[in-house]
Backbone as JSON Lines, residues from 0, in Angstrom:
{"i":0,"aa":"X","n":[-10.42,2.79,10.42],"ca":[-10.87,2.5,9.86],"c":[-11.04,3.21,8.09]}
{"i":1,"aa":"X","n":[-10.52,3.92,8.07],"ca":[-11.05,4.71,7.01],"c":[-9.43,5.07,6.53]}
{"i":2,"aa":"X","n":[-8.31,4.45,7.3],"ca":[-6.82,4.32,6.07],"c":[-7.34,2.56,5.13]}
{"i":3,"aa":"X","n":[-7.99,1.48,6.48],"ca":[-8.85,0.45,5.1],"c":[-9.1,0.43,3.7]}
{"i":4,"aa":"X","n":[-10.25,1.54,4.03],"ca":[-10.38,2.18,3.25],"c":[-9.91,3.02,1.57]}
{"i":5,"aa":"X","n":[-9.05,2.83,2.13],"ca":[-8.16,3.77,1.25],"c":[-8.07,2.95,0.58]}
{"i":6,"aa":"X","n":[-7.07,2.03,1.12],"ca":[-6.43,1.12,1.44],"c":[-7.06,-0.1,0.11]}
{"i":7,"aa":"X","n":[-8.17,-0.24,0.38],"ca":[-9.02,-0.82,-0.69],"c":[-8.9,-0.55,-2.28]}
{"i":8,"aa":"X","n":[-9.44,1.44,-1.98],"ca":[-9.6,2.05,-3.2],"c":[-8.46,2.38,-4.34]}
{"i":9,"aa":"X","n":[-7.68,2.26,-3.02],"ca":[-6.38,2.68,-4.16],"c":[-5.88,0.94,-4.75]}
{"i":10,"aa":"X","n":[-5.82,0.15,-4.36],"ca":[-5.72,-1.15,-4.59],"c":[-6.89,-1.05,-5.93]}
{"i":11,"aa":"X","n":[-8.33,-0.8,-5.96],"ca":[-9.05,-1.62,-6.99],"c":[-8.49,-0.2,-8.48]}
{"i":12,"aa":"X","n":[-7.84,1.55,-7.92],"ca":[-7.59,2.22,-9.05],"c":[-5.68,1.0,-9.59]}
{"i":13,"aa":"X","n":[-5.98,0.86,-8.54],"ca":[-3.78,-0.36,-9.25],"c":[-5.27,-0.96,-10.22]}
{"i":14,"aa":"X","n":[-5.49,-1.82,-9.62],"ca":[-6.49,-2.55,-10.45],"c":[-6.89,-2.63,-12.04]}
{"i":15,"aa":"X","n":[-7.33,-1.6,-11.79],"ca":[-7.41,-0.95,-13.7],"c":[-7.25,-0.46,-14.04]}
{"i":16,"aa":"X","n":[-5.76,-0.16,-12.78],"ca":[-4.93,0.66,-14.52],"c":[-4.39,-0.29,-15.15]}
{"i":17,"aa":"X","n":[-4.32,-1.79,-14.4],"ca":[-3.2,-2.8,-14.96],"c":[-4.18,-3.56,-15.73]}
{"i":18,"aa":"X","n":[-5.79,-3.54,-15.87],"ca":[-5.84,-3.76,-16.79],"c":[-6.44,-3.18,-18.25]}
{"i":19,"aa":"X","n":[-6.4,-1.49,-17.91],"ca":[-6.19,-0.98,-18.74],"c":[-5.39,-1.19,-19.26]}
{"i":20,"aa":"X","n":[-4.1,-1.78,-19.04],"ca":[-2.08,-1.83,-19.87],"c":[-2.25,-3.0,-19.95]}
{"i":21,"aa":"X","n":[-2.86,-4.21,-20.05],"ca":[-2.9,-5.85,-19.78],"c":[-2.38,-6.05,-18.93]}
{"i":22,"aa":"X","n":[-2.44,-6.31,-17.89],"ca":[-1.69,-6.29,-17.41],"c":[-2.19,-8.41,-16.62]}
{"i":23,"aa":"X","n":[-1.54,-8.74,-16.55],"ca":[-2.67,-9.87,-16.02],"c":[-3.09,-10.17,-14.56]}
{"i":24,"aa":"X","n":[-4.49,-11.2,-13.91],"ca":[-3.83,-11.14,-12.74],"c":[-2.59,-11.2,-12.5]}
{"i":25,"aa":"X","n":[-2.23,-11.97,-11.86],"ca":[-1.38,-12.74,-11.69],"c":[-0.79,-11.39,-11.3]}
{"i":26,"aa":"X","n":[0.08,-10.54,-12.08],"ca":[0.12,-8.91,-11.93],"c":[0.0,-8.11,-11.17]}
{"i":27,"aa":"X","n":[-1.49,-8.74,-10.66],"ca":[-3.03,-8.1,-10.08],"c":[-2.31,-8.84,-8.07]}
{"i":28,"aa":"X","n":[-1.98,-9.5,-8.55],"ca":[-2.52,-10.05,-7.06],"c":[-0.87,-10.22,-6.76]}
{"i":29,"aa":"X","n":[0.44,-10.11,-7.07],"ca":[1.77,-10.25,-6.6],"c":[1.63,-8.43,-6.1]}
{"i":30,"aa":"X","n":[0.62,-7.57,-6.72],"ca":[0.63,-5.82,-6.2],"c":[-0.14,-5.98,-4.75]}
{"i":31,"aa":"X","n":[-0.6,-6.75,-4.71],"ca":[-1.92,-6.51,-3.95],"c":[-1.26,-7.8,-2.79]}
{"i":32,"aa":"X","n":[-0.83,-8.15,-2.64],"ca":[-0.12,-9.2,-1.83],"c":[1.11,-8.45,-1.0]}
{"i":33,"aa":"X","n":[2.27,-7.32,-2.32],"ca":[3.0,-5.86,-1.25],"c":[2.64,-5.62,-0.98]}
{"i":34,"aa":"X","n":[0.76,-5.04,-1.23],"ca":[0.59,-4.03,-0.74],"c":[0.27,-4.36,0.66]}
{"i":35,"aa":"X","n":[-0.46,-5.62,1.22],"ca":[-0.73,-6.18,2.1],"c":[0.35,-6.31,2.78]}
{"i":36,"aa":"X","n":[1.27,-6.92,2.53],"ca":[2.87,-7.58,3.11],"c":[3.28,-5.08,3.57]}
{"i":37,"aa":"X","n":[2.83,-4.88,3.29],"ca":[3.48,-2.63,3.08],"c":[2.7,-3.01,3.89]}
{"i":38,"aa":"X","n":[0.64,-3.07,4.65],"ca":[0.55,-2.07,5.3],"c":[0.38,-2.83,6.62]}
{"i":39,"aa":"X","n":[0.42,-3.76,6.45],"ca":[0.34,-5.4,7.84],"c":[2.02,-4.43,8.64]}
{"i":40,"aa":"X","n":[2.71,-4.13,7.61],"ca":[4.53,-3.45,8.26],"c":[4.4,-2.14,9.08]}
{"i":41,"aa":"X","n":[3.47,-1.82,7.8],"ca":[3.48,-0.02,8.56],"c":[2.55,-0.06,10.56]}
{"i":42,"aa":"X","n":[1.78,-0.91,10.21],"ca":[1.2,-1.0,11.54],"c":[1.79,-1.96,13.02]}
{"i":43,"aa":"X","n":[2.55,-2.21,12.39],"ca":[4.18,-3.24,12.38],"c":[5.25,-2.1,13.67]}
{"i":44,"aa":"X","n":[5.61,-1.03,12.84],"ca":[6.72,-0.16,13.53],"c":[6.13,0.85,13.96]}
{"i":45,"aa":"X","n":[4.67,0.68,14.08],"ca":[3.62,1.79,15.23],"c":[3.2,0.46,15.84]}
{"i":46,"aa":"X","n":[3.08,-0.64,16.48],"ca":[3.0,-1.21,17.3],"c":[4.89,-0.56,18.28]}
{"i":47,"aa":"X","n":[5.32,-1.67,17.3],"ca":[6.86,-1.79,18.25],"c":[6.97,0.0,18.15]}
{"i":48,"aa":"X","n":[6.6,1.36,18.02],"ca":[7.22,2.62,18.17],"c":[7.98,3.07,17.53]}
{"i":49,"aa":"X","n":[8.28,2.87,16.67],"ca":[8.76,3.79,15.39],"c":[8.1,4.43,14.9]}
{"i":50,"aa":"X","n":[8.9,5.86,15.37],"ca":[8.31,6.4,14.5],"c":[6.98,7.11,12.98]}
{"i":51,"aa":"X","n":[6.92,6.31,12.51],"ca":[5.49,6.43,11.45],"c":[4.37,6.6,11.92]}
{"i":52,"aa":"X","n":[4.71,7.42,10.51],"ca":[2.8,8.4,10.66],"c":[2.2,7.62,9.78]}
{"i":53,"aa":"X","n":[0.95,7.1,9.84],"ca":[0.12,6.09,9.15],"c":[-1.67,6.84,9.16]}
{"i":54,"aa":"X","n":[-0.94,7.74,8.08],"ca":[-2.71,8.49,7.16],"c":[-3.08,8.55,5.77]}
{"i":55,"aa":"X","n":[-4.14,8.76,5.43],"ca":[-4.59,8.36,4.42],"c":[-3.36,8.46,2.68]}
{"i":56,"aa":"X","n":[-1.97,9.52,2.77],"ca":[-1.39,9.19,1.31],"c":[-0.77,8.46,2.52]}
{"i":57,"aa":"X","n":[-0.32,7.79,3.71],"ca":[0.51,6.43,4.31],"c":[0.29,5.81,2.78]}
{"i":58,"aa":"X","n":[-0.61,5.66,3.04],"ca":[-1.66,4.48,3.27],"c":[-1.79,3.9,1.39]}
{"i":59,"aa":"X","n":[-1.84,5.57,0.76],"ca":[-1.92,5.24,-0.51],"c":[-0.61,4.99,-1.05]}
{"i":60,"aa":"X","n":[0.1,5.2,-0.22],"ca":[1.72,5.1,-1.08],"c":[2.24,3.15,-0.13]}
{"i":61,"aa":"X","n":[1.71,2.92,0.93],"ca":[1.86,1.31,0.59],"c":[1.56,0.68,-0.35]}
{"i":62,"aa":"X","n":[-0.02,1.39,-0.71],"ca":[-1.04,0.27,-1.32],"c":[-0.16,0.54,-2.72]}
{"i":63,"aa":"X","n":[0.19,1.44,-3.04],"ca":[0.67,1.16,-4.29],"c":[2.59,0.63,-4.55]}
{"i":64,"aa":"X","n":[3.19,1.2,-3.46],"ca":[4.63,0.71,-3.42],"c":[5.32,-1.2,-2.47]}
{"i":65,"aa":"X","n":[3.62,-0.98,-1.95],"ca":[3.96,-2.16,-1.19],"c":[4.97,-2.14,-0.15]}
{"i":66,"aa":"X","n":[6.24,-2.35,0.02],"ca":[7.35,-2.98,1.25],"c":[8.21,-1.89,0.8]}
{"i":67,"aa":"X","n":[8.53,-1.72,-0.45],"ca":[9.62,0.18,-0.45],"c":[8.3,0.51,-0.39]}
{"i":68,"aa":"X","n":[7.52,1.09,0.04],"ca":[7.16,2.38,-0.01],"c":[7.02,2.28,1.84]}
{"i":69,"aa":"X","n":[6.78,1.14,1.84],"ca":[7.13,1.93,3.72],"c":[8.3,2.47,3.54]}
{"i":70,"aa":"X","n":[9.88,1.46,3.57],"ca":[10.63,2.53,4.0],"c":[11.14,4.07,3.29]}
{"i":71,"aa":"X","n":[10.14,4.01,2.22],"ca":[9.94,6.27,1.42],"c":[9.43,6.37,2.8]}
{"i":72,"aa":"X","n":[8.05,5.4,3.47],"ca":[8.09,6.21,4.52],"c":[7.98,6.2,5.62]}
{"i":73,"aa":"X","n":[9.43,6.27,6.23],"ca":[10.6,6.06,7.35],"c":[11.29,6.87,7.18]}
{"i":74,"aa":"X","n":[11.27,7.1,5.95],"ca":[12.36,8.05,5.18],"c":[12.0,9.25,5.66]}
{"i":75,"aa":"X","n":[11.17,9.36,4.8],"ca":[10.42,11.04,4.38],"c":[9.49,11.49,6.37]}
{"i":76,"aa":"X","n":[8.86,10.59,6.99],"ca":[9.32,10.77,8.11],"c":[9.58,11.82,9.54]}
{"i":77,"aa":"X","n":[10.74,11.79,9.58],"ca":[11.79,11.27,9.52],"c":[11.48,13.42,9.9]}
């Protein structure tokens, strides 16, 4: 529950940062979709028993970076 809350808050903060730097909503939607796919990938990796730690920090990294963030988490979780 808290992981999803961290994820939503991270995306909102990222959206605010994008609006400050005058990016379009299309960019935010692309980032949000990439982040959602990254979060789904984290949970799928945990389901197939690849050692991935899902905590607040990993969720925030995934929200900001998306699928490349998942790769970073896998590299540093060993």
